[in-house]
Coordinates of C-alpha atoms and ligand atoms in Angstrom, one line a residue:
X202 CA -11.3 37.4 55.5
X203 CA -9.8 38.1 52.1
X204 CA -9.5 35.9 49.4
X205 CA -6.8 37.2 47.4
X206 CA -6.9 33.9 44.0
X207 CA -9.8 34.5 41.8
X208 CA -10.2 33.6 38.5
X209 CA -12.8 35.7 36.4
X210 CA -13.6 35.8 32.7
X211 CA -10.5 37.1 32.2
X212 CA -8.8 33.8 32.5
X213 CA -9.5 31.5 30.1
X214 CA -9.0 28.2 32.0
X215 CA -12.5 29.9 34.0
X216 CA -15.7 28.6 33.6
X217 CA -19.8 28.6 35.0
X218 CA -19.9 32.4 35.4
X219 CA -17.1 33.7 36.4
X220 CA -18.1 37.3 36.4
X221 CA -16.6 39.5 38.9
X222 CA -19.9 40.5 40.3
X223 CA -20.7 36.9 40.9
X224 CA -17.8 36.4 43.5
X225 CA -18.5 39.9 44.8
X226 CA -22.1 38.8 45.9
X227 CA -20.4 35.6 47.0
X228 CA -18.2 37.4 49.4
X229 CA -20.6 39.5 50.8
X230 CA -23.2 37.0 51.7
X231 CA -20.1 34.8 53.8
X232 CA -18.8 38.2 55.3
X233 CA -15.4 38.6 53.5
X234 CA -14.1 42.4 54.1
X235 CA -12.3 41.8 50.3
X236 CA -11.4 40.3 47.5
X237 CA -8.5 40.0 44.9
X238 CA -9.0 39.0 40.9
X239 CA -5.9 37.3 40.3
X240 CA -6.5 36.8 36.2
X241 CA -3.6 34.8 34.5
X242 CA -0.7 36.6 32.9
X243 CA 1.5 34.7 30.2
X244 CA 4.7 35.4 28.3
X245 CA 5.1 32.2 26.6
X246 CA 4.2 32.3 23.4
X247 CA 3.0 28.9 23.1
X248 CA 1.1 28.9 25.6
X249 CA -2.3 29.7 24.5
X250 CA -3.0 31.7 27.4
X251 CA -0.7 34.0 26.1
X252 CA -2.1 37.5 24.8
X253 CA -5.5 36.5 26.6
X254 CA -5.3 39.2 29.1
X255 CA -6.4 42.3 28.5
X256 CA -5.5 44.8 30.4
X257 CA -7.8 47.7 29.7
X258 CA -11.0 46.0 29.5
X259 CA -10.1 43.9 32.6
X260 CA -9.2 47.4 34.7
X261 CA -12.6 48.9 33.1
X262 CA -14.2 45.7 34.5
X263 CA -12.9 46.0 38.0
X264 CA -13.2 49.7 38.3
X265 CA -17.0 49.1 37.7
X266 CA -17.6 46.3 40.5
X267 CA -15.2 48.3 42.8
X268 CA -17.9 51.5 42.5
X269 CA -20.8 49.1 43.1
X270 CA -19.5 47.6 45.9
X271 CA -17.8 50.7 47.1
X272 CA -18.2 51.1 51.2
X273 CA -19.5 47.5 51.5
X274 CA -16.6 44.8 49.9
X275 CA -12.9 45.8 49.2
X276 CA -12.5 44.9 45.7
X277 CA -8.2 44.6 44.6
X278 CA -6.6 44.5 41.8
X279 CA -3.8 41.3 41.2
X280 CA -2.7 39.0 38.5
X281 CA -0.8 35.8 38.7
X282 CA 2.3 35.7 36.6
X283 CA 3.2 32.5 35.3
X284 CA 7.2 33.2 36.1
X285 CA 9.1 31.6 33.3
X286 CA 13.1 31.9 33.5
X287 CA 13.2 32.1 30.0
X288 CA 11.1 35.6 29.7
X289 CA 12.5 36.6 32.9
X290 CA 12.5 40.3 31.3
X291 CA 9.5 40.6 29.8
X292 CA 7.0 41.1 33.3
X293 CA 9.2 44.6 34.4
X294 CA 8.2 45.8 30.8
X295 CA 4.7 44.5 31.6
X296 CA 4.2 46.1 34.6
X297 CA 5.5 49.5 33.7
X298 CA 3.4 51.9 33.8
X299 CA 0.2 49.8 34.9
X300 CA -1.6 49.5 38.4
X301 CA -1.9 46.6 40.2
X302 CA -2.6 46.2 44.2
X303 CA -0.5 42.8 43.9
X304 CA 1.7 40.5 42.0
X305 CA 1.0 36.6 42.4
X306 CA 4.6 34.9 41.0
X307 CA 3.4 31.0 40.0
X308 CA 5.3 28.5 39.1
X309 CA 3.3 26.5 35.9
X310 CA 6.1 25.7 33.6
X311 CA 9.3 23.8 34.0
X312 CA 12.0 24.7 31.0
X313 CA 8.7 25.6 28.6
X314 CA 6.9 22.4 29.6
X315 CA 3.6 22.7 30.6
X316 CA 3.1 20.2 34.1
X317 CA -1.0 20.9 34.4
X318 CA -1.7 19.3 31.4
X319 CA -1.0 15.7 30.4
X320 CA 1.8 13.7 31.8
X321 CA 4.8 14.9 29.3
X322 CA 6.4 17.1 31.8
X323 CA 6.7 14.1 33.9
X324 CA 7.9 11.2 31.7
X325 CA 11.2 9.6 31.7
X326 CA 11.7 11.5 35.2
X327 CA 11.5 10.0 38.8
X328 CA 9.7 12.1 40.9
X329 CA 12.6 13.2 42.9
X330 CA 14.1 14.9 39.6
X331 CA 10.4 16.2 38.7
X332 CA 10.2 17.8 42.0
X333 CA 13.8 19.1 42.2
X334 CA 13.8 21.2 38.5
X335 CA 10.2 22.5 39.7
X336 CA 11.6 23.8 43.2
X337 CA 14.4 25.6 41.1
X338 CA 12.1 27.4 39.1
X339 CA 10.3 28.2 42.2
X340 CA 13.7 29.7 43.9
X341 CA 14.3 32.1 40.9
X342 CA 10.1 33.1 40.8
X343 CA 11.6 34.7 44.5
X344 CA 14.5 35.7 43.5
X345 CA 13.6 37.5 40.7
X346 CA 11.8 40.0 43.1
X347 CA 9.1 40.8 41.2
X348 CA 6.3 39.5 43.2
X349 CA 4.7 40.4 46.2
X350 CA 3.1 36.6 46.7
X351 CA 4.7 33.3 45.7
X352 CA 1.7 31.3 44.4
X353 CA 1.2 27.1 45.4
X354 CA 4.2 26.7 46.8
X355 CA 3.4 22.9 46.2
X356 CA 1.4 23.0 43.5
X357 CA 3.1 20.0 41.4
X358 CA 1.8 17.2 44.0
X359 CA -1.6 17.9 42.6
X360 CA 0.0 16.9 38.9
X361 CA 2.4 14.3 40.1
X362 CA 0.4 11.9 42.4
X363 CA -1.7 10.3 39.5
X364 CA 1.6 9.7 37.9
X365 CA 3.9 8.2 41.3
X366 CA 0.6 7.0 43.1
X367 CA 1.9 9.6 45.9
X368 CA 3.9 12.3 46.4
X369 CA 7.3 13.0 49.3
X370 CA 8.6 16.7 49.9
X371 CA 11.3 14.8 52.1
X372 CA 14.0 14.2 49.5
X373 CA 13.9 18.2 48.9
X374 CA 14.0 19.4 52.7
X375 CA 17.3 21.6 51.9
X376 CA 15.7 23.0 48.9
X377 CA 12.8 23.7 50.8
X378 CA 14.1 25.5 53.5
X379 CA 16.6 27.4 51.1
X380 CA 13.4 29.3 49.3
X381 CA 11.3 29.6 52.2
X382 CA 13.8 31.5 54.0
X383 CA 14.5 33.4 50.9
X384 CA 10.6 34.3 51.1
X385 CA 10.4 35.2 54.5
X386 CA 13.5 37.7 54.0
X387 CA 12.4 38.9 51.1
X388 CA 8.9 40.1 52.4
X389 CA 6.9 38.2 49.6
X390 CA 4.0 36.9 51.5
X391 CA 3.4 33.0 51.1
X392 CA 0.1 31.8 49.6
X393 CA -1.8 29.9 51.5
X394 CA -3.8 28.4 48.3
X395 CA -6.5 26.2 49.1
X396 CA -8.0 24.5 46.2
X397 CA -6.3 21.1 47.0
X398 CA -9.1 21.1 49.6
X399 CA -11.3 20.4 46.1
X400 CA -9.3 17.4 45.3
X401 CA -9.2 13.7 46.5
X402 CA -5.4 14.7 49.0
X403 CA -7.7 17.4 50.7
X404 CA -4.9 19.9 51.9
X405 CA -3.3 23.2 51.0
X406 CA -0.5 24.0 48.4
X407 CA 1.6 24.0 50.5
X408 CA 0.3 21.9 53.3
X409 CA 0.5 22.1 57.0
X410 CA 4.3 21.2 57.7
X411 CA 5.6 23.6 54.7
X412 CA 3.3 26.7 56.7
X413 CA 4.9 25.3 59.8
X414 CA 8.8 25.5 58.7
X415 CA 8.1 28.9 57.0
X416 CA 6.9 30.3 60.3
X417 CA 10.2 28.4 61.6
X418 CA 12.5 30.4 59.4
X419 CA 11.0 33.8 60.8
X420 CA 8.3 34.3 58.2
X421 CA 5.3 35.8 58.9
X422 CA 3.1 37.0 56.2
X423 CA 0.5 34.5 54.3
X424 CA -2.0 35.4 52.0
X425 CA -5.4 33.1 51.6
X426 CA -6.4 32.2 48.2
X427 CA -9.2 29.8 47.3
X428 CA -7.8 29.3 43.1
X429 CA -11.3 29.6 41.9
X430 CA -12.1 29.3 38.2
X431 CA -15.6 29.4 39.2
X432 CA -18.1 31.4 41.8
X433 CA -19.1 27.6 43.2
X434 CA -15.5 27.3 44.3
X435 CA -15.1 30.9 45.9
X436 CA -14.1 30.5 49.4
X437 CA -13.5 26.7 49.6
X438 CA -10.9 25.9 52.1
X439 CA -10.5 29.3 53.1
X440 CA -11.9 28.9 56.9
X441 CA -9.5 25.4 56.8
X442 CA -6.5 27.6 55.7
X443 CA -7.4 30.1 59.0
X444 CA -7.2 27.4 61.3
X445 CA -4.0 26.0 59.6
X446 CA -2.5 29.3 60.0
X447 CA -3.5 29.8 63.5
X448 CA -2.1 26.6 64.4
X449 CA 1.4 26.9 62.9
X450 CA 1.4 30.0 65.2
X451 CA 0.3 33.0 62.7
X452 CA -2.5 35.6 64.2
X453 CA -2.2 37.6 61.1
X454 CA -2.9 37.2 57.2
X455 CA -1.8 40.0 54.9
X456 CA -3.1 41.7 51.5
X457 CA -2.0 44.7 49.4
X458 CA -3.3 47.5 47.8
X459 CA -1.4 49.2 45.6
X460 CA 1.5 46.9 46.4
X461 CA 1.6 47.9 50.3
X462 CA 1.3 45.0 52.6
X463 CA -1.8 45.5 54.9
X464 CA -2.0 42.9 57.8
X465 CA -5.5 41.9 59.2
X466 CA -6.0 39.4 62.3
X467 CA -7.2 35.9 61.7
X468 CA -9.7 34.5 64.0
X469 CA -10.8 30.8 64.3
Ligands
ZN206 ZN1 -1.5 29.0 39.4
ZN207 ZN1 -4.6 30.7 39.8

């Protein structure tokens, strides 16, 4: 198995250790074959993540763990991109001329607003309207083509439900289907992200009928991503997200290095 969403010290949302060494142990003691740091990129400004990142010291950082672990744990190299229409330029300049083994595109801003913290991205909007302008920004993250994994396809249920009480995909079926095709054409691989297991709905971003409608539409490569912020969440969900997977028909996950796909069988 490969866990391809970490979050290390890099990140500054992390917390309890988050040392890179500390998930590699992690991994080896539950028999992952890799793993992927995914720290958090940002290009707003405002955001105070912004300018956190730093991209020497983090490659420094995962070329030492990568030479301790050498022969025993694959250790990649990703980032998650917090795709924002209004800097749609500014990740190409980013990227040139630096190494990654993958892209992670996320979706964590709706026109500059912030939905993971407080309730301002949500108020004086119904949840249909919440869900619709979030969905748009997630059809340009694909279309920009930047990425090699869309992120929590889903991720605004976990921010919405204490606002509605519950959350509905239904109302956006077309807009669904619309970006999930454009993902499975596009060969981005759709993350399976499991840290809703770590919360009171207990399933995926996205959940089980989302995987089922992607496979539907002809797509085929998933990634597995457990989110963590810390080395107690490494992992969690991951074995839930396998048998998902193998359910909706999948026999195969995928991950990158240097920005190839690489396909390895998932077994129950
Ligand atoms: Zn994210
Ligand atoms: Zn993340």
């Amino acid at each position: 198995m490969y866990d391809l969403h970490i979050h290390t010290v890099h990140s500054p949302d992390s917390h309890d250790g988050a040392f890179m060494e500390a998930y590699a142990e992690l991994a080896l003691s539950k028999g992952y074959q890799g793993i992927g740091f995914s720290d958090h990129l940002e290009f707003d400004p405002d955001d105070d993540g912004c300018g956190y990142l730093d991209y020497d010291r983090y490659s420094r950082d995962i070329d030492a763990v990568r030479k301790k672990y050498e022969g025993r744990l694959t250790i990649l190299k990703g980032i998650e991109v917090s795709y924002q229409r209004e800097f749609s330029d500014a990740p190409k300049r980013y990227f040139a001329g630096k190494d990654f083994d993958y892209l992670i595109g996320a979706v964590h801003f709706v026109a500059r607003c912030p939905f993971h913290h407080g309730d301002r991205y949500f108020r004086g909007k119904t949840a249909e309207a919440a869900f619709r302008a979030y969905f748009e920004e997630v059809e340009r993250t694909v279309e920009s083509g930047l990425f090699d994994i869309l992120a929590h396809f889903d991720h605004l249920k976990r921010y919405s439900i204490p606002v509605y009480g519950s959350y509905t995909l239904a109302p956006h079926a077309g807009q669904i289907e619309q970006i999930l095709s454009a993902v499975a054409r596009s060969g981005m691989a759709l993350e399976i992200n499991t840290s809703g297991y770590r919360h009171a709905f207990r399933e995926s971003f996205p959940a089980e009928p989302t995987i089922r409608e992607y496979v539907r539409l002809g797509g085929r490569c998933v990634t597995l991503g457990s989110d963590s912020h810390a080395p107690a969440q490494f992992g969690t969900g991951i074995p839930e997200a396998v048998d998902l997977a193998r359910r909706a028909g999948l026999g195969e996950a995928v991950y990158y290095v240097s920005r190839r796909r690489q396909a390895y069988p998932i077994t129950g």
